[in-house]
Coordinates of C-alpha atoms in Angstrom, one line a residue:
M1 CA -11.1 -19.8 3.0
G2 CA -13.1 -22.3 4.9
N3 CA -13.1 -25.7 6.6
G4 CA -12.5 -28.8 4.7
N5 CA -14.6 -32.0 4.9
T6 CA -14.7 -34.5 7.4
C7 CA -15.5 -38.2 7.4
Q8 CA -16.8 -38.3 10.9
S9 CA -20.1 -40.2 11.3
D10 CA -21.7 -42.9 13.5
D11 CA -23.3 -44.4 10.5
P12 CA -20.8 -46.9 8.8
D13 CA -22.8 -46.7 5.5
L14 CA -22.3 -43.0 5.4
V15 CA -18.6 -43.4 6.1
R16 CA -18.3 -46.0 3.1
A17 CA -20.2 -43.6 0.8
K18 CA -17.9 -40.8 1.9
V19 CA -14.8 -42.9 1.2
A20 CA -16.1 -44.1 -2.2
E21 CA -16.8 -40.5 -3.2
E22 CA -13.3 -39.5 -2.2
L23 CA -11.7 -42.5 -4.1
Y24 CA -13.8 -41.6 -7.2
W25 CA -12.0 -38.3 -7.3
R26 CA -8.5 -39.3 -6.0
D27 CA -6.8 -38.5 -9.3
A28 CA -8.4 -35.1 -9.5
A29 CA -6.4 -31.9 -9.3
C30 CA -8.1 -28.6 -8.5
N31 CA -6.3 -25.3 -9.3
W32 CA -3.1 -27.0 -9.8
R33 CA -0.7 -25.3 -12.2
D34 CA 3.0 -24.5 -12.7
V35 CA 3.6 -20.9 -11.7
G36 CA 6.8 -20.7 -13.7
A37 CA 5.1 -21.7 -16.9
A38 CA 2.5 -19.0 -16.5
G39 CA 4.6 -16.3 -15.4
G40 CA 7.9 -16.5 -17.3
L41 CA 9.8 -18.0 -14.5
M42 CA 11.5 -21.5 -14.6
S43 CA 9.1 -24.4 -15.2
D44 CA 8.8 -27.3 -13.2
M45 CA 10.1 -25.5 -10.0
F46 CA 7.1 -23.7 -8.5
Y47 CA 3.5 -25.0 -8.2
R48 CA 0.4 -23.8 -6.7
S49 CA -2.7 -25.6 -6.0
S50 CA -5.9 -26.0 -3.7
E51 CA -5.8 -28.8 -1.1
V52 CA -7.3 -31.2 -3.8
Y53 CA -4.4 -32.8 -5.6
P54 CA -3.6 -36.5 -6.5
E55 CA -0.8 -38.4 -4.7
E56 CA 1.1 -38.8 -8.0
K57 CA 1.6 -35.0 -8.4
L58 CA 3.8 -35.1 -5.2
A59 CA 6.3 -37.3 -7.1
Q60 CA 7.8 -34.1 -8.5
I61 CA 7.6 -32.0 -5.3
K62 CA 10.4 -31.6 -2.7
T63 CA 8.7 -29.1 -0.4
I64 CA 5.3 -28.3 0.4
I65 CA 4.1 -25.0 2.1
D66 CA 0.7 -25.5 3.6
L67 CA -0.8 -22.1 4.5
R68 CA -4.0 -23.5 6.1
R69 CA -4.8 -23.0 9.6
P70 CA -4.3 -26.1 11.9
K71 CA -8.2 -26.8 12.3
D72 CA -8.5 -26.7 8.5
R73 CA -5.6 -29.5 8.4
E74 CA -7.3 -31.4 11.2
S75 CA -10.6 -31.7 9.1
E76 CA -8.7 -33.1 6.0
M77 CA -6.7 -35.3 8.1
E78 CA -10.0 -36.9 9.4
T79 CA -11.1 -37.4 5.8
R80 CA -7.8 -38.9 4.6
A81 CA -7.5 -41.3 7.7
A82 CA -10.6 -43.1 6.4
L83 CA -9.1 -43.8 3.0
D84 CA -6.7 -46.6 3.6
E85 CA -6.2 -47.0 -0.1
Y86 CA -3.9 -44.1 0.2
N87 CA -0.7 -46.0 1.0
R88 CA 1.2 -42.9 2.4
T89 CA 4.0 -42.5 4.9
L90 CA 2.8 -40.9 8.0
Q91 CA 4.9 -37.8 9.1
M92 CA 4.6 -34.7 11.0
D93 CA 3.5 -36.1 14.3
D94 CA 0.8 -38.1 12.8
D95 CA -1.3 -35.3 11.5
F96 CA -0.7 -35.3 7.9
F97 CA 0.0 -38.0 5.1
I98 CA 2.7 -37.1 2.7
P99 CA 5.4 -39.0 0.8
E100 CA 8.8 -39.6 2.7
H101 CA 10.8 -37.5 0.2
V102 CA 8.7 -34.4 0.7
S103 CA 9.5 -31.8 3.3
Y104 CA 6.4 -30.4 4.8
R105 CA 6.1 -26.8 6.1
Q106 CA 2.9 -25.7 7.8
I107 CA 2.7 -21.9 8.0
N108 CA -0.5 -20.4 9.2
F109 CA -1.0 -17.2 7.3
V110 CA -3.9 -16.2 9.6
P111 CA -2.8 -16.7 13.2
T112 CA -5.4 -15.6 15.7
N113 CA -3.1 -13.0 17.3
P114 CA -2.6 -10.5 15.7
T115 CA -4.0 -11.3 12.4
G116 CA -7.4 -13.0 13.2
L117 CA -8.1 -10.3 15.9
A118 CA -7.4 -7.5 13.3
I119 CA -9.7 -9.0 10.9
F120 CA -12.3 -9.3 13.7
R121 CA -11.8 -5.5 14.7
A122 CA -11.9 -4.5 10.9
I123 CA -15.7 -5.5 10.7
P124 CA -18.7 -3.7 12.3
T125 CA -19.1 -4.8 16.0
S126 CA -22.6 -6.1 15.7
A127 CA -21.6 -8.1 12.6
A128 CA -18.5 -9.5 14.4
L129 CA -20.6 -10.4 17.6
S130 CA -23.3 -12.0 15.4
S131 CA -20.7 -14.2 13.8
V132 CA -19.8 -15.9 17.2
A133 CA -23.2 -16.4 18.2
P134 CA -23.7 -20.2 19.1
W135 CA -26.6 -20.6 16.7
N136 CA -24.6 -19.3 13.7
D137 CA -22.0 -20.9 11.6
T138 CA -19.2 -18.8 12.8
E139 CA -16.9 -19.5 9.8
L140 CA -19.5 -18.9 7.1
H141 CA -20.7 -15.7 8.8
M142 CA -17.2 -14.3 9.2
Q143 CA -16.7 -14.9 5.5
M144 CA -19.9 -13.1 4.6
H145 CA -18.9 -10.0 6.8
I146 CA -15.5 -10.0 5.4
R147 CA -17.0 -10.0 2.0
D148 CA -19.5 -7.3 2.8
N149 CA -17.1 -4.9 4.7
L150 CA -13.6 -5.5 3.7
G151 CA -13.6 -7.5 0.4
F152 CA -10.9 -10.0 -0.6
G153 CA -8.5 -7.3 -1.3
G154 CA -9.0 -5.6 2.3
L155 CA -8.4 -9.2 3.8
Y156 CA -5.2 -9.7 2.0
C157 CA -4.0 -6.1 3.1
I158 CA -4.7 -7.1 6.7
I159 CA -2.7 -10.4 6.3
L160 CA 0.2 -8.5 4.6
E161 CA 0.3 -6.0 7.6
H162 CA -0.1 -8.4 10.5
S163 CA 1.4 -11.7 9.3
Q164 CA 4.8 -10.4 8.2
D165 CA 6.6 -13.2 10.4
E166 CA 4.7 -15.8 8.7
V167 CA 5.0 -14.4 5.3
G168 CA 8.9 -14.1 6.0
Q169 CA 9.0 -17.7 7.0
A170 CA 7.3 -18.8 3.6
L171 CA 9.3 -16.4 1.5
R172 CA 12.6 -17.7 3.1
V173 CA 11.7 -21.3 1.8
F174 CA 12.1 -19.9 -1.7
S175 CA 15.4 -18.5 -1.1
D176 CA 17.1 -21.9 -0.6
S177 CA 17.7 -23.8 -3.9
A178 CA 17.6 -27.3 -2.0
N179 CA 13.9 -26.8 -1.3
Y180 CA 12.8 -26.9 -5.0
P181 CA 10.4 -28.0 -6.5
V182 CA 8.1 -26.2 -4.1
L183 CA 4.1 -26.7 -3.9
V184 CA 2.1 -24.0 -2.2
H185 CA -1.4 -24.5 -1.2
C186 CA -4.3 -23.6 1.1
I187 CA -7.8 -24.6 0.8
H188 CA -8.9 -23.2 -2.5
G189 CA -5.4 -22.2 -3.6
K190 CA -6.5 -18.5 -4.3
D191 CA -6.4 -16.4 -1.2
R192 CA -3.4 -17.2 1.1
T193 CA -1.7 -19.1 -1.8
G194 CA -2.5 -16.4 -4.3
L195 CA -1.0 -13.8 -1.9
L196 CA 2.3 -15.8 -1.5
V197 CA 2.5 -16.5 -5.2
A198 CA 1.9 -12.9 -6.0
L199 CA 4.9 -11.8 -3.6
V200 CA 7.3 -14.2 -5.0
S201 CA 6.5 -13.4 -8.7
L202 CA 6.9 -9.8 -8.1
I203 CA 10.1 -10.2 -6.3
C204 CA 11.2 -12.0 -9.5
G205 CA 10.3 -9.3 -11.7
V206 CA 7.0 -10.7 -13.1
S207 CA 4.7 -7.8 -14.4
E208 CA 2.1 -6.5 -12.2
S209 CA -0.5 -7.3 -15.0
Q210 CA 0.8 -11.0 -15.2
V211 CA 0.4 -11.4 -11.5
I212 CA -3.1 -10.1 -11.5
D213 CA -4.2 -12.4 -14.5
D214 CA -2.7 -15.3 -12.7
F215 CA -4.5 -14.6 -9.6
H216 CA -7.9 -14.3 -11.4
T217 CA -7.1 -17.7 -13.2
S218 CA -7.9 -19.4 -9.9
E219 CA -11.6 -18.3 -10.1
S220 CA -12.3 -20.1 -13.4
E221 CA -10.4 -23.2 -12.1
L222 CA -12.4 -23.5 -9.1
L223 CA -15.8 -22.7 -10.7
A224 CA -15.0 -25.4 -13.3
A225 CA -14.3 -27.9 -10.6
K226 CA -17.4 -27.0 -8.8
A227 CA -19.4 -27.7 -12.0
Q228 CA -17.8 -31.0 -12.2
G229 CA -19.0 -31.8 -8.7
L230 CA -15.5 -32.2 -7.1
P231 CA -16.6 -32.9 -3.3
R232 CA -14.3 -30.6 -1.5
I233 CA -15.2 -27.7 -3.9
A234 CA -18.8 -28.3 -4.8
K235 CA -20.0 -27.2 -1.2
Y236 CA -18.9 -23.7 -1.5
E237 CA -20.9 -20.8 -2.9
D238 CA -19.6 -19.0 -6.1
W239 CA -18.6 -15.9 -4.2
Q240 CA -16.4 -18.0 -2.0
L241 CA -14.6 -19.2 -5.0
A242 CA -14.2 -15.8 -6.6
A243 CA -10.8 -14.2 -7.4
P244 CA -11.7 -10.7 -8.7
K245 CA -8.8 -8.8 -10.4
F246 CA -9.5 -5.6 -8.2
A247 CA -8.7 -7.6 -5.2
M248 CA -5.1 -8.3 -6.2
S249 CA -4.8 -4.9 -7.8
Q250 CA -5.8 -3.4 -4.3
T251 CA -3.2 -5.6 -2.6
I252 CA -0.6 -4.3 -4.8
S253 CA -1.5 -0.8 -4.2
W254 CA -1.2 -1.5 -0.4
L255 CA 2.3 -2.8 -1.0
K256 CA 3.3 0.4 -2.9
E257 CA 1.9 2.7 -0.2
A258 CA 3.3 0.6 2.6
T259 CA 7.0 0.6 1.1
G260 CA 7.0 4.1 -0.5
K261 CA 7.7 2.4 -3.8
S262 CA 5.7 3.2 -7.0
D263 CA 6.9 0.1 -8.9
A264 CA 5.1 -3.2 -7.9
N265 CA 8.5 -5.2 -8.2
N266 CA 10.5 -2.9 -6.0
A267 CA 7.6 -2.7 -3.5
A268 CA 7.5 -6.5 -3.2
R269 CA 11.3 -6.5 -2.7
V270 CA 11.3 -3.9 0.0
Y271 CA 8.2 -5.7 1.6
A272 CA 10.3 -8.9 1.7
T273 CA 13.0 -7.1 3.9
M274 CA 10.2 -5.7 6.1
C275 CA 9.3 -9.5 6.7
G276 CA 12.8 -10.1 7.9
L277 CA 14.6 -11.4 4.9
T278 CA 18.2 -10.3 4.2
H279 CA 19.0 -8.8 0.8
E280 CA 21.0 -12.0 0.0
E281 CA 17.9 -14.2 0.8
R282 CA 15.7 -12.0 -1.3
D283 CA 18.1 -12.0 -4.2
S284 CA 18.5 -15.7 -3.8
I285 CA 14.8 -16.2 -4.7
Q286 CA 15.3 -14.5 -8.0
R287 CA 18.5 -16.7 -8.7
C288 CA 16.6 -19.8 -8.0
L289 CA 13.6 -18.9 -10.2
L290 CA 15.0 -16.8 -13.0
A291 CA 17.8 -19.0 -14.3
D292 CA 17.3 -19.2 -18.2
H293 CA 17.2 -22.7 -19.8
E294 CA 19.2 -21.4 -22.8
E295 CA 22.9 -22.3 -22.6
G296 CA 25.0 -19.2 -22.0
A297 CA 22.3 -16.8 -21.2
R298 CA 22.1 -15.1 -17.7
P299 CA 19.0 -13.9 -16.1
N300 CA 18.4 -10.3 -15.7
P301 CA 18.8 -9.6 -11.8
N302 CA 17.1 -6.2 -12.4
P303 CA 13.7 -6.7 -14.2
D304 CA 13.1 -3.0 -13.9
G305 CA 15.8 -2.3 -16.4
P306 CA 16.7 -3.6 -19.8
S307 CA 17.6 -7.3 -20.2
Q308 CA 21.5 -8.1 -20.2
E309 CA 23.5 -10.1 -22.8
P310 CA 26.0 -12.7 -21.5
T311 CA 29.0 -10.8 -20.1
T312 CA 32.6 -11.7 -19.4
G313 CA 34.0 -12.0 -15.9
G314 CA 35.3 -8.4 -15.8
E315 CA 32.0 -7.0 -17.0
V316 CA 30.3 -9.1 -14.2
M317 CA 32.6 -7.7 -11.5
A318 CA 32.1 -4.2 -12.7
E319 CA 28.3 -4.6 -12.6
T320 CA 28.5 -6.1 -9.0
Q321 CA 30.4 -3.0 -8.0
A322 CA 28.0 -0.6 -9.7
Q323 CA 25.1 -2.5 -7.9
R324 CA 26.7 -2.4 -4.7
L325 CA 27.4 1.3 -5.1
T326 CA 23.8 1.9 -6.1
R327 CA 22.6 0.1 -2.9
Q328 CA 24.9 2.2 -0.8
L329 CA 23.6 5.4 -2.2
E330 CA 20.1 4.3 -1.4
Q331 CA 21.2 3.6 2.2
Q332 CA 22.8 7.0 2.6
R333 CA 19.8 8.8 1.3
A334 CA 17.8 6.8 3.9
I335 CA 20.2 7.6 6.6
H336 CA 20.2 11.4 5.6
E337 CA 16.4 11.3 5.8
V338 CA 16.5 9.9 9.4
L339 CA 19.3 12.4 10.5
D340 CA 17.3 15.3 9.0
G341 CA 14.2 14.0 10.8
M342 CA 16.1 14.1 14.1
H343 CA 17.7 17.3 13.9
P344 CA 15.7 19.7 11.4
G345 CA 17.6 22.6 9.9
H346 CA 21.1 21.1 10.0
T347 CA 23.3 21.3 7.1
P348 CA 23.3 18.2 4.9
V349 CA 26.3 15.9 5.4
S350 CA 28.4 15.3 2.4
Y351 CA 28.4 12.0 0.7
T352 CA 30.8 12.8 -2.0
H353 CA 33.6 10.5 -0.9
L354 CA 31.8 7.3 -0.9
R355 CA 34.1 4.3 -0.6
A356 CA 32.9 1.3 -2.6
H357 CA 34.1 -1.2 0.1
E358 CA 32.1 0.4 3.1
T359 CA 29.5 -1.8 4.7
P360 CA 26.3 0.0 6.1
E361 CA 27.6 -0.1 9.5
H362 CA 30.8 1.6 8.5
L363 CA 28.8 4.2 6.6
V364 CA 26.7 5.0 9.8
C365 CA 30.0 5.5 11.9
R366 CA 31.6 7.7 9.4
L367 CA 28.6 9.9 8.8
L368 CA 28.2 10.4 12.5
L369 CA 31.9 11.2 12.8
E370 CA 31.7 13.8 10.1
K371 CA 28.6 15.3 11.7
K372 CA 30.5 15.6 14.9
K373 CA 33.7 17.2 13.3
K374 CA 31.4 19.9 11.7
K375 CA 29.9 20.6 15.0
I376 CA 26.6 21.0 13.7
P377 CA 24.2 22.4 16.5
I378 CA 21.5 20.2 17.7
I379 CA 18.3 22.2 18.0
H380 CA 16.4 21.4 21.1
H381 CA 12.6 21.9 20.9
P382 CA 11.0 23.3 24.0
T383 CA 9.0 20.7 25.9
P384 CA 5.2 21.7 25.6
I385 CA 3.8 22.6 28.9

């Protein structure tokens, strides 16, 4: 995470040198890869990258999700504005150059409030204050204090906790088949991008170990680009380009703890609903990315269970009813826990006669009616003096 380069200078020779350097690397792609090909999802549908990628790569992209902060984009815009050789169509209020056919979504994963403030509060006060001192490089010093006090994993956990609206916006893009193929990027394509890629992959049933390995791959990609002298990457220290496995492992552990799920895939699915996605939107992500290329094969909608063979229409209907029943049973258990917490010591409500067609709203009403008919006494706790 950091600022992009800028072409601003009063010296025209320096500007020309900067333009020449950028043009030399205009065909370079840094940390660009097909997420589907690496993680067992559909190929050519879901890509990740740093902010460095050639224009021709966008010919195959329909939607870009840019996770950088506005000021990160502004510095890149200053650089690209000097490169008139980039014959792009101007879009998005004259602040970013992208082809006409591409839909551009700018979603800041680290808004100042509440996420930026939460990060600021999570490091020691003296360190936080020194970062904003006018004689220090605020961006670099904040990154150093995050490294020393939070680590990358700690930073990702804060983002997951405080940026759920923004994460929900990004996940919702993947629920619409009309948005594919999708490209996700930030500056390096490893922190904010790595977080979103991990969530989408886990929702689709990619194994925890595969997600961690894919995240770690960014480190070698970025260090290789630095060794080659890629301008927008070479300026960073090695630790800024690191993507240690334990950071993603720590993040997945947070997901499990926050959702109460011991399985990483289920934890990611529950977290998606915490971010505002409906069950249909969440399941649509799986449908978009899990379709098998083999004719007649059907993707397994439940990666936690055994893979399924192609089924007949009747079997599909029976399976759908079974899945609906399972969801309703889970909803009942959750409702029972809530009622139990409200009125400790009451007799459990019977859920024996579950109706397969009942919606969650109907279920809540029926349970409350059953509770009223049984005249279960409500225990009033004395108000402490």
